Amino acid sequence: MILDVVKLGDEILRKKAEAVPEVNDEIRKLAEDMFETMIDADGVGLACPQIGKSLRMFVCMADDDVRRVFINPQIIKTSQETGEYDEGCLSIPQVYETIVRPVAITVQALNEHGRPFTLDADGLLARIIQHEYDHLDGILYIDRGDKDFAAKTEEQFKKRAERAAQKAKEKESKARKIAAKIAAKEAKKNKK
């Protein structure tokens, strides 16, 4: 099932997510839905806060096409060497910024079967893991770049959300007026 991805401005993106208490069928189904959502949106990673769930879990699929699930992850080591890359995010669509991160990491987590694993990752996979891991702590990639760019992006998304809310309000008002007209016609017709 394809899930709704929350956008910049939704408060859940700024909250620290809570540990997954138990890896069960519900969590496995959630992971599958997250993969389906991520792939449908042409993404490479998706964290639970991005779908409105405050859980420490994310999924990713790097250039090796391996589906990976990380439950209650911990990044335990990062390289001294860093690299730049233009990052984007499904929660901040069509906005990219060059972000500096360690080029290699070691992460420990549980997989979708509740089994612990340790993974040494570098390149794109390391970057995706760090990006998604940040989501679990309420950190967005724009927080790691230029502060002015982050402020402008936040303002832009705030205005978008306000416009969308206004349009929804107008649409609802219009629907109520139409329903009232239909009800009035029906009442008139029933009087005859």
GROMACS .gro file of C-alpha atoms in nm:
model
  192
    1MET     CA    1   0.000   0.000   0.000
    2ILE     CA    2   0.132   0.343  -0.093
    3LEU     CA    3   0.143   0.572   0.210
    4ASP     CA    4   0.121   0.951   0.231
    5VAL     CA    5   0.458   1.120   0.277
    6VAL     CA    6   0.447   1.418   0.515
    7LYS     CA    7   0.611   1.738   0.399
    8LEU     CA    8   0.838   1.996   0.556
    9GLY     CA    9   0.637   2.188   0.814
   10ASP     CA   10   0.474   1.881   0.967
   11GLU     CA   11   0.587   1.875   1.330
   12ILE     CA   12   0.654   1.499   1.331
   13LEU     CA   13   0.959   1.560   1.110
   14ARG     CA   14   1.115   1.759   1.395
   15LYS     CA   15   1.048   1.508   1.675
   16LYS     CA   16   1.284   1.241   1.801
   17ALA     CA   17   1.124   0.907   1.711
   18GLU     CA   18   1.057   0.635   1.966
   19ALA     CA   19   1.211   0.287   1.967
   20VAL     CA   20   1.019   0.009   1.795
   21PRO     CA   21   0.905  -0.202   2.094
   22GLU     CA   22   0.861  -0.529   1.906
   23VAL     CA   23   0.942  -0.655   1.557
   24ASN     CA   24   0.623  -0.830   1.447
   25ASP     CA   25   0.400  -0.883   1.143
   26GLU     CA   26   0.267  -0.528   1.171
   27ILE     CA   27   0.621  -0.388   1.151
   28ARG     CA   28   0.706  -0.617   0.857
   29LYS     CA   29   0.391  -0.499   0.674
   30LEU     CA   30   0.485  -0.139   0.748
   31ALA     CA   31   0.833  -0.198   0.601
   32GLU     CA   32   0.678  -0.345   0.283
   33ASP     CA   33   0.443  -0.046   0.252
   34MET     CA   34   0.737   0.188   0.303
   35PHE     CA   35   0.934   0.018   0.023
   36GLU     CA   36   0.631   0.044  -0.207
   37THR     CA   37   0.590   0.414  -0.120
   38MET     CA   38   0.961   0.488  -0.160
   39ILE     CA   39   0.985   0.314  -0.497
   40ASP     CA   40   0.665   0.477  -0.623
   41ALA     CA   41   0.813   0.819  -0.538
   42ASP     CA   42   1.153   0.737  -0.696
   43GLY     CA   43   1.324   0.760  -0.359
   44VAL     CA   44   1.619   0.566  -0.220
   45GLY     CA   45   1.524   0.582   0.148
   46LEU     CA   46   1.223   0.645   0.369
   47ALA     CA   47   1.200   0.685   0.747
   48CYS     CA   48   0.892   0.630   0.964
   49PRO     CA   49   0.857   0.998   1.063
   50GLN     CA   50   0.815   1.075   0.692
   51ILE     CA   51   0.496   0.869   0.688
   52GLY     CA   52   0.367   1.020   1.010
   53LYS     CA   53   0.486   0.746   1.248
   54SER     CA   54   0.720   0.828   1.535
   55LEU     CA   55   0.916   0.502   1.516
   56ARG     CA   56   1.292   0.445   1.489
   57MET     CA   57   1.281   0.257   1.162
   58PHE     CA   58   1.376   0.327   0.802
   59VAL     CA   59   1.410   0.143   0.475
   60CYS     CA   60   1.652   0.204   0.190
   61MET     CA   61   1.769   0.071  -0.141
   62ALA     CA   62   2.097   0.206  -0.278
   63ASP     CA   63   2.256   0.150  -0.617
   64ASP     CA   64   2.305  -0.221  -0.539
   65ASP     CA   65   1.922  -0.269  -0.543
   66VAL     CA   66   1.928  -0.454  -0.207
   67ARG     CA   67   1.625  -0.379   0.010
   68ARG     CA   68   1.741  -0.300   0.363
   69VAL     CA   69   1.532  -0.246   0.676
   70PHE     CA   70   1.686  -0.074   0.981
   71ILE     CA   71   1.495  -0.100   1.308
   72ASN     CA   72   1.623   0.087   1.616
   73PRO     CA   73   1.953   0.166   1.437
   74GLN     CA   74   2.266   0.307   1.597
   75ILE     CA   75   2.550   0.457   1.395
   76ILE     CA   76   2.849   0.341   1.596
   77LYS     CA   77   3.136   0.465   1.378
   78THR     CA   78   3.194   0.729   1.111
   79SER     CA   79   3.498   0.791   0.895
   80GLN     CA   80   3.716   1.100   0.932
   81GLU     CA   81   3.700   1.144   0.556
   82THR     CA   82   3.399   1.338   0.431
   83GLY     CA   83   3.244   1.396   0.092
   84GLU     CA   84   2.992   1.628  -0.073
   85TYR     CA   85   2.672   1.520  -0.246
   86ASP     CA   86   2.354   1.694  -0.362
   87GLU     CA   87   2.087   1.554  -0.133
   88GLY     CA   88   1.711   1.566  -0.171
   89CYS     CA   89   1.423   1.429   0.032
   90LEU     CA   90   1.074   1.295  -0.032
   91SER     CA   91   0.950   1.524   0.247
   92ILE     CA   92   1.109   1.828   0.079
   93PRO     CA   93   1.033   1.757  -0.287
   94GLN     CA   94   1.234   1.919  -0.567
   95VAL     CA   95   1.478   2.088  -0.329
   96TYR     CA   96   1.844   1.985  -0.339
   97GLU     CA   97   2.148   2.103  -0.151
   98THR     CA   98   2.512   1.997  -0.134
   99ILE     CA   99   2.567   1.831   0.204
  100VAL     CA  100   2.895   1.716   0.357
  101ARG     CA  101   2.888   1.382   0.543
  102PRO     CA  102   3.133   1.107   0.641
  103VAL     CA  103   3.198   0.879   0.342
  104ALA     CA  104   3.188   0.558   0.548
  105ILE     CA  105   2.996   0.442   0.856
  106THR     CA  106   2.924   0.139   1.069
  107VAL     CA  107   2.565   0.088   1.179
  108GLN     CA  108   2.397  -0.165   1.406
  109ALA     CA  109   2.023  -0.238   1.385
  110LEU     CA  110   1.757  -0.506   1.380
  111ASN     CA  111   1.629  -0.635   1.048
  112GLU     CA  112   1.263  -0.702   0.964
  113HIS     CA  113   1.289  -1.042   1.138
  114GLY     CA  114   1.414  -0.885   1.462
  115ARG     CA  115   1.767  -1.016   1.409
  116PRO     CA  116   2.055  -0.784   1.502
  117PHE     CA  117   2.314  -0.701   1.238
  118THR     CA  118   2.613  -0.474   1.190
  119LEU     CA  119   2.681  -0.316   0.851
  120ASP     CA  120   2.987  -0.131   0.724
  121ALA     CA  121   2.870   0.103   0.450
  122ASP     CA  122   3.037   0.357   0.225
  123GLY     CA  123   2.950   0.573  -0.072
  124LEU     CA  124   2.583   0.625  -0.154
  125LEU     CA  125   2.462   0.362   0.093
  126ALA     CA  126   2.644   0.533   0.382
  127ARG     CA  127   2.494   0.867   0.281
  128ILE     CA  128   2.139   0.728   0.258
  129ILE     CA  129   2.171   0.562   0.600
  130GLN     CA  130   2.295   0.887   0.758
  131HIS     CA  131   2.018   1.089   0.592
  132GLU     CA  132   1.744   0.849   0.709
  133TYR     CA  133   1.903   0.812   1.053
  134ASP     CA  134   1.884   1.191   1.091
  135HIS     CA  135   1.507   1.171   1.032
  136LEU     CA  136   1.479   0.953   1.343
  137ASP     CA  137   1.629   1.237   1.548
  138GLY     CA  138   1.416   1.512   1.392
  139ILE     CA  139   1.703   1.639   1.176
  140LEU     CA  140   1.654   1.725   0.808
  141TYR     CA  141   1.932   1.744   0.551
  142ILE     CA  142   1.874   2.118   0.510
  143ASP     CA  143   1.980   2.156   0.876
  144ARG     CA  144   2.327   2.034   0.777
  145GLY     CA  145   2.376   2.289   0.500
  146ASP     CA  146   2.353   2.665   0.453
  147LYS     CA  147   2.139   2.822   0.727
  148ASP     CA  148   1.991   3.088   0.493
  149PHE     CA  149   1.895   2.818   0.243
  150ALA     CA  150   1.728   2.619   0.521
  151ALA     CA  151   1.533   2.924   0.642
  152LYS     CA  152   1.416   3.009   0.287
  153THR     CA  153   1.314   2.648   0.226
  154GLU     CA  154   1.117   2.633   0.554
  155GLU     CA  155   0.940   2.960   0.465
  156GLN     CA  156   0.862   2.838   0.113
  157PHE     CA  157   0.703   2.518   0.246
  158LYS     CA  158   0.513   2.710   0.513
  159LYS     CA  159   0.359   2.931   0.242
  160ARG     CA  160   0.277   2.622   0.031
  161ALA     CA  161   0.100   2.461   0.327
  162GLU     CA  162  -0.095   2.783   0.395
  163ARG     CA  163  -0.205   2.804   0.029
  164ALA     CA  164  -0.308   2.437   0.032
  165ALA     CA  165  -0.507   2.488   0.354
  166GLN     CA  166  -0.680   2.795   0.205
  167LYS     CA  167  -0.770   2.601  -0.113
  168ALA     CA  168  -0.907   2.313   0.095
  169LYS     CA  169  -1.114   2.558   0.299
  170GLU     CA  170  -1.255   2.718  -0.018
  171LYS     CA  171  -1.332   2.378  -0.167
  172GLU     CA  172  -1.512   2.270   0.150
  173SER     CA  173  -1.713   2.594   0.156
  174LYS     CA  174  -1.812   2.547  -0.208
  175ALA     CA  175  -1.916   2.186  -0.141
  176ARG     CA  176  -2.134   2.299   0.153
  177LYS     CA  177  -2.305   2.563  -0.065
  178ILE     CA  178  -2.376   2.306  -0.337
  179ALA     CA  179  -2.510   2.058  -0.080
  180ALA     CA  180  -2.736   2.331   0.065
  181LYS     CA  181  -2.872   2.416  -0.282
  182ILE     CA  182  -2.942   2.048  -0.354
  183ALA     CA  183  -3.112   2.007  -0.016
  184ALA     CA  184  -3.325   2.319  -0.077
  185LYS     CA  185  -3.431   2.186  -0.422
  186GLU     CA  186  -3.518   1.849  -0.269
  187ALA     CA  187  -3.719   2.013   0.009
  188LYS     CA  188  -3.906   2.225  -0.247
  189LYS     CA  189  -3.973   1.919  -0.462
  190ASN     CA  190  -4.101   1.721  -0.162
  191LYS     CA  191  -4.348   2.000  -0.069
  192LYS     CA  192  -4.527   1.962  -0.405
   0.00000   0.00000   0.00000
